[in-house]
Structures are given as structure tokens and as C-alpha cells.
PDB file of C-alpha atoms in Angstrom:
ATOM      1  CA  UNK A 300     173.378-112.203  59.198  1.00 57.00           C
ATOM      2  CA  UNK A 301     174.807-109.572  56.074  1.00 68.00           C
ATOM      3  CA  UNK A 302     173.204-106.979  58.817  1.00 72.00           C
ATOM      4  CA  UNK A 303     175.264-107.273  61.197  1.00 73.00           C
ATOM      5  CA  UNK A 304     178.157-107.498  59.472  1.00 82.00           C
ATOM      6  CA  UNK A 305     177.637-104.378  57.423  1.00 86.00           C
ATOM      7  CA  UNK A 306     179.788-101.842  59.055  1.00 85.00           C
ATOM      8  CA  UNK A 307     182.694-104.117  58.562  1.00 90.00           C
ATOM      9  CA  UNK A 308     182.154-104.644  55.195  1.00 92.00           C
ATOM     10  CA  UNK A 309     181.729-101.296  54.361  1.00 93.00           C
ATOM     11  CA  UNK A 310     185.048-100.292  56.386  1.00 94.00           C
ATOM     12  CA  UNK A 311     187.057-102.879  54.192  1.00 95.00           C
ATOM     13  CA  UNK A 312     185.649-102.175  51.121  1.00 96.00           C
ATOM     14  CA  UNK A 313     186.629 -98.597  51.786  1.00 96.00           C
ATOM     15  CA  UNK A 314     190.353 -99.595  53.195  1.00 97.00           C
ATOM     16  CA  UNK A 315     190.877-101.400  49.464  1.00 96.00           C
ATOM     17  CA  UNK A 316     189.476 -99.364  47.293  1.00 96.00           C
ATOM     18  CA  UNK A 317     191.830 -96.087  48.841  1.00 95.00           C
ATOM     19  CA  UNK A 318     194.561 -98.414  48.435  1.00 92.00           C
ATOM     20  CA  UNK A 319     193.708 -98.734  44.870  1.00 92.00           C
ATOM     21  CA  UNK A 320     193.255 -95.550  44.732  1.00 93.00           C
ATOM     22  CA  UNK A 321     196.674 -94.612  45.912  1.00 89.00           C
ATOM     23  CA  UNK A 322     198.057 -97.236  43.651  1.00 88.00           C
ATOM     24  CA  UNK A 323     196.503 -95.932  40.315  1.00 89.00           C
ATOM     25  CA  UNK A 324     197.406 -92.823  41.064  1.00 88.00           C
ATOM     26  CA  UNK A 325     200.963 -93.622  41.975  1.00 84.00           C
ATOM     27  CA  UNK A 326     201.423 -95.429  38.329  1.00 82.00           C
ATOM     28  CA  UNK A 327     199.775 -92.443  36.475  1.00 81.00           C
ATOM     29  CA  UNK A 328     200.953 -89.394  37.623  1.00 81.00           C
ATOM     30  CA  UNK A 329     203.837 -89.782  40.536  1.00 76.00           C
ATOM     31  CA  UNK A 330     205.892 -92.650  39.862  1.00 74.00           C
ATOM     32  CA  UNK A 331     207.342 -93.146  42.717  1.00 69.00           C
ATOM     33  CA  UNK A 332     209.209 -96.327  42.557  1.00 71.00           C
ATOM     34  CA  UNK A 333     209.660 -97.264  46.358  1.00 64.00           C
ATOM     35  CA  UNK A 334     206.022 -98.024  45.731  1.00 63.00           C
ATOM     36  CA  UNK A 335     206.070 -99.280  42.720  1.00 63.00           C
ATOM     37  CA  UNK A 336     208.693-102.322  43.831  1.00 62.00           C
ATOM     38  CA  UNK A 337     205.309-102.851  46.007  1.00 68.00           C
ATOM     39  CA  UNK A 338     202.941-103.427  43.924  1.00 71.00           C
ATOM     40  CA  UNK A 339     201.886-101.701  40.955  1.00 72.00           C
ATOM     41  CA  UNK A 340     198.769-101.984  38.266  1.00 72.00           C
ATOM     42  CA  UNK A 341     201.294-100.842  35.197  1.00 72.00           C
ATOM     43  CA  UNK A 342     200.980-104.293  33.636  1.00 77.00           C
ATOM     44  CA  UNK A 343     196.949-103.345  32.724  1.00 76.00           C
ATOM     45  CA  UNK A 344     198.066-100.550  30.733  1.00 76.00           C
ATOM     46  CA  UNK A 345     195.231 -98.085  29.584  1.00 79.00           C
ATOM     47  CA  UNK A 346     192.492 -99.753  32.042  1.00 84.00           C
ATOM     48  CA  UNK A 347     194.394 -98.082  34.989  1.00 85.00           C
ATOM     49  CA  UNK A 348     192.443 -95.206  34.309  1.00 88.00           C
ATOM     50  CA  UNK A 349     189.351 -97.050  35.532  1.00 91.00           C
ATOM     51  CA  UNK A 350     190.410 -98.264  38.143  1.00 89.00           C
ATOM     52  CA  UNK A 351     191.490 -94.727  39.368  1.00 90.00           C
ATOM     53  CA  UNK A 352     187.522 -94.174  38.631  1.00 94.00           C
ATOM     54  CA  UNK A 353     186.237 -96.940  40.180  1.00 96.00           C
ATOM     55  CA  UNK A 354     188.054 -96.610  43.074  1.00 96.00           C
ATOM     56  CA  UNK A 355     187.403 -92.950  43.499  1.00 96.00           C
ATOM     57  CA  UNK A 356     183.786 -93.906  42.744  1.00 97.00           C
ATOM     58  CA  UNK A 357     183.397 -96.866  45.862  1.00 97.00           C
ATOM     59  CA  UNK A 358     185.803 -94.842  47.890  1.00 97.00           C
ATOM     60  CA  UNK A 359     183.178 -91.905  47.948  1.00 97.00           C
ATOM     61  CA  UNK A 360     180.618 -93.907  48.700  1.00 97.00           C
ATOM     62  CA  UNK A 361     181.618 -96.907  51.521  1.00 96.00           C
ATOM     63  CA  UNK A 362     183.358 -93.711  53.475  1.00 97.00           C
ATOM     64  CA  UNK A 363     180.260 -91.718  53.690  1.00 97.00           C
ATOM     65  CA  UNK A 364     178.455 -95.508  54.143  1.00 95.00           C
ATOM     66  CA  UNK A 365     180.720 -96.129  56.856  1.00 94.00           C
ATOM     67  CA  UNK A 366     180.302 -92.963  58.378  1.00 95.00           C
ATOM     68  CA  UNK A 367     176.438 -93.116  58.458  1.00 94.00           C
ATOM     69  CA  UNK A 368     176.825 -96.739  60.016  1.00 93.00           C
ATOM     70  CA  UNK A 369     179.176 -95.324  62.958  1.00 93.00           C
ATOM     71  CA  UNK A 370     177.336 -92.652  63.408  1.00 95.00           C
ATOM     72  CA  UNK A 371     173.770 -94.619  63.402  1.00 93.00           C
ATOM     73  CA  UNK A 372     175.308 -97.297  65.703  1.00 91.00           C
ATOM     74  CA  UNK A 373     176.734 -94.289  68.352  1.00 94.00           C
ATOM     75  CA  UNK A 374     173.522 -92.300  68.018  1.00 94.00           C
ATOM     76  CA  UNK A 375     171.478 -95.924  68.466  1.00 93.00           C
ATOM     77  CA  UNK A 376     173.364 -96.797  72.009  1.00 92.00           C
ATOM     78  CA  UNK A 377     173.343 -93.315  73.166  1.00 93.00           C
ATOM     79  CA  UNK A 378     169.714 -93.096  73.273  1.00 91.00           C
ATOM     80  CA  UNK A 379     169.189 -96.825  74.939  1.00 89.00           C
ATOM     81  CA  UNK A 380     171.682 -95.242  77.724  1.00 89.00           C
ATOM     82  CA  UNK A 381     169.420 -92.353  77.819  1.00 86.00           C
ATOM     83  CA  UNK A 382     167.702 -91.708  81.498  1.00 87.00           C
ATOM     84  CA  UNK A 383     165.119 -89.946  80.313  1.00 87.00           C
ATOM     85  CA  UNK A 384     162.015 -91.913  79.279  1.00 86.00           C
ATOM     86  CA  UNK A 385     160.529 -88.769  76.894  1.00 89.00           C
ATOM     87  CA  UNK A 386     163.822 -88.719  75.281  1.00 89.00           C
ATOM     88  CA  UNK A 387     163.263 -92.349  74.375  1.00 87.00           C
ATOM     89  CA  UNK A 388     159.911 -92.070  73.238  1.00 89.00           C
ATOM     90  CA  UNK A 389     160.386 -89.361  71.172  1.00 91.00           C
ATOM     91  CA  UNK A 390     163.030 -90.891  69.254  1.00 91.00           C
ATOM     92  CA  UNK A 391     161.811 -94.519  69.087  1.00 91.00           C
ATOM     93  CA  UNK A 392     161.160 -93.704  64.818  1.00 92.00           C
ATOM     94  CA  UNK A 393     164.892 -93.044  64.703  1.00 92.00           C
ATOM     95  CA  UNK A 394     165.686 -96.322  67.465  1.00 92.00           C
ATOM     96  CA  UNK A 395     163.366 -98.665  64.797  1.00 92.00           C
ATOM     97  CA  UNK A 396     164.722 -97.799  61.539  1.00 92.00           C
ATOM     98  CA  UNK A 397     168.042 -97.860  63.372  1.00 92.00           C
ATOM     99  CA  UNK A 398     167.491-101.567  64.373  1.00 90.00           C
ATOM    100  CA  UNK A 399     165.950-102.927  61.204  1.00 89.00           C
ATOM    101  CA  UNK A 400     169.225-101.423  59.714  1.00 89.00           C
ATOM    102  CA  UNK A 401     171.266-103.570  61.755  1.00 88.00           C
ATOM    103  CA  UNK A 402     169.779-106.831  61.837  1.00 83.00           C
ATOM    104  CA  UNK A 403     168.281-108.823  65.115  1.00 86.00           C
ATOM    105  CA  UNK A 404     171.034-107.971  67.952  1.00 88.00           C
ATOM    106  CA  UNK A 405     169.874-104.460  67.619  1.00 89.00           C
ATOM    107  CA  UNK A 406     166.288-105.302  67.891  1.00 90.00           C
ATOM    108  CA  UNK A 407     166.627-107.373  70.445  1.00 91.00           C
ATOM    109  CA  UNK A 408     168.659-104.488  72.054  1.00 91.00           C
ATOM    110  CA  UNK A 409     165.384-102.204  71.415  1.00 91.00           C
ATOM    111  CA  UNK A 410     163.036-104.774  72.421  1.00 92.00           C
ATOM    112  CA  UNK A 411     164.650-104.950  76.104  1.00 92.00           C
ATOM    113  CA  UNK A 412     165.091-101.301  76.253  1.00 90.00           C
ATOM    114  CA  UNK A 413     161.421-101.085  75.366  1.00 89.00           C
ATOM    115  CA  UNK A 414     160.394-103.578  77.994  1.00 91.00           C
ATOM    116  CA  UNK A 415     162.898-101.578  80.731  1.00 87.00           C
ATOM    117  CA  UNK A 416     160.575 -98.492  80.189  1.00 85.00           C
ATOM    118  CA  UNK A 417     157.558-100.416  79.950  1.00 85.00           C
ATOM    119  CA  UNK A 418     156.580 -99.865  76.514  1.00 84.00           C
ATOM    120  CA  UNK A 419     154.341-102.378  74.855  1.00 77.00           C
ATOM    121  CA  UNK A 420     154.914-101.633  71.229  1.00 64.00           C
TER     122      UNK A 420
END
């Protein structure tokens, strides 16, 4: 079930860490008080320096997660639409790790592209 959830996970954790991100670095360097009257992190004095860390930290990573996911899931249906069974074939490693990655509605996705093509695998 966490499988195919994943990409949305990793979207959301990336939406909320940039906006603590854009907080922290609002109350340490900018100050800009329109955004302050918003919400601000000034009231854990010195540790607002690690949040600007962690958040730079998860931001890096869930937006190049999130961009492998989309990509993986784009790549993934573009080759079941494929018309071209030697295309298919040839990229069934990338299909398989593809649909392990993304729980049981993408295998079963491979499984009836496999059968369409007549592949017993």
C-alpha cells in the first residue's frame, strides 16, 4: 500500500519542507514582516538554524525523489503504449524494477501488457 502512495508522499514532503525553508530563511536573514504576521519560527531562537538545514537537507532530496518517481512513472506508461513488441522486450529490466517500485497496480499493469504481447515470463 506505502507503494503506491509514494509519489505523493514524496511531493508533500517536498511542498513542506520548501515552505520551511522559506520560513527559516525569512526569520534569519530578510525579515520581511508581511510574512512574518504569517507565521514565523522566531520563538525557537538559535534552533532556526537547523531547521534552515534540515529543510535544505529533505528539500534536496524528496525533489530529486519526486522527480525520479515522475519520471519512472512517465517512462513506465510510455513503454506499455509502445507498438513495437522489440521495444518492449528490450526494456522489460527497466518495466520490472519499475513495477516492483510501485507496488501491485503497476505489476498488474505489466502482467497484462505482458500477456497482450504474449510473453510468458
Amino acid at each position: 500500500m506505502f507503494k503506491d502512495k509514494i509519489y505523493i508522499i514524496s511531493i508533500v514532503i517536498t511542498i513542506v519542507s520548501l515552505f520551511f525553508f522559506i520560513v527559516s530563511i525569512n526569520d534569519l536573514l530578510f525579515g520581511n514582516g508581511a510574512l512574518i504576521h504569517l507565521f514565523s519560527l522566531k520563538f525557537i531562537g538559535a534552533w532556526q538554524y537547523w531547521v534552515l538545514i534540515v529543510s535544505v537537507i529533505l528539500f534536496s532530496y524528496f525533489a530529486y525523489m519526486s522527480y525520479s518517481l515522475i519520471s519512472d512513472m512517465s517512462k513506465f506508461k510510455k513503454l506499455l503504449q509502445s507498438s513495437s513488441k522489440k521495444t518492449f522486450i528490450s526494456n522489460m529490466p527497466d518495466l520490472e524494477r519499475i513495477s516492483k517500485r510501485f507496488g501491485s497496480h503497476y505489476d498488474d499493469l505489466l502482467t497484462e501488457a505482458k500477456h497482450k504481447w504474449g510473453i510468458k515470463k
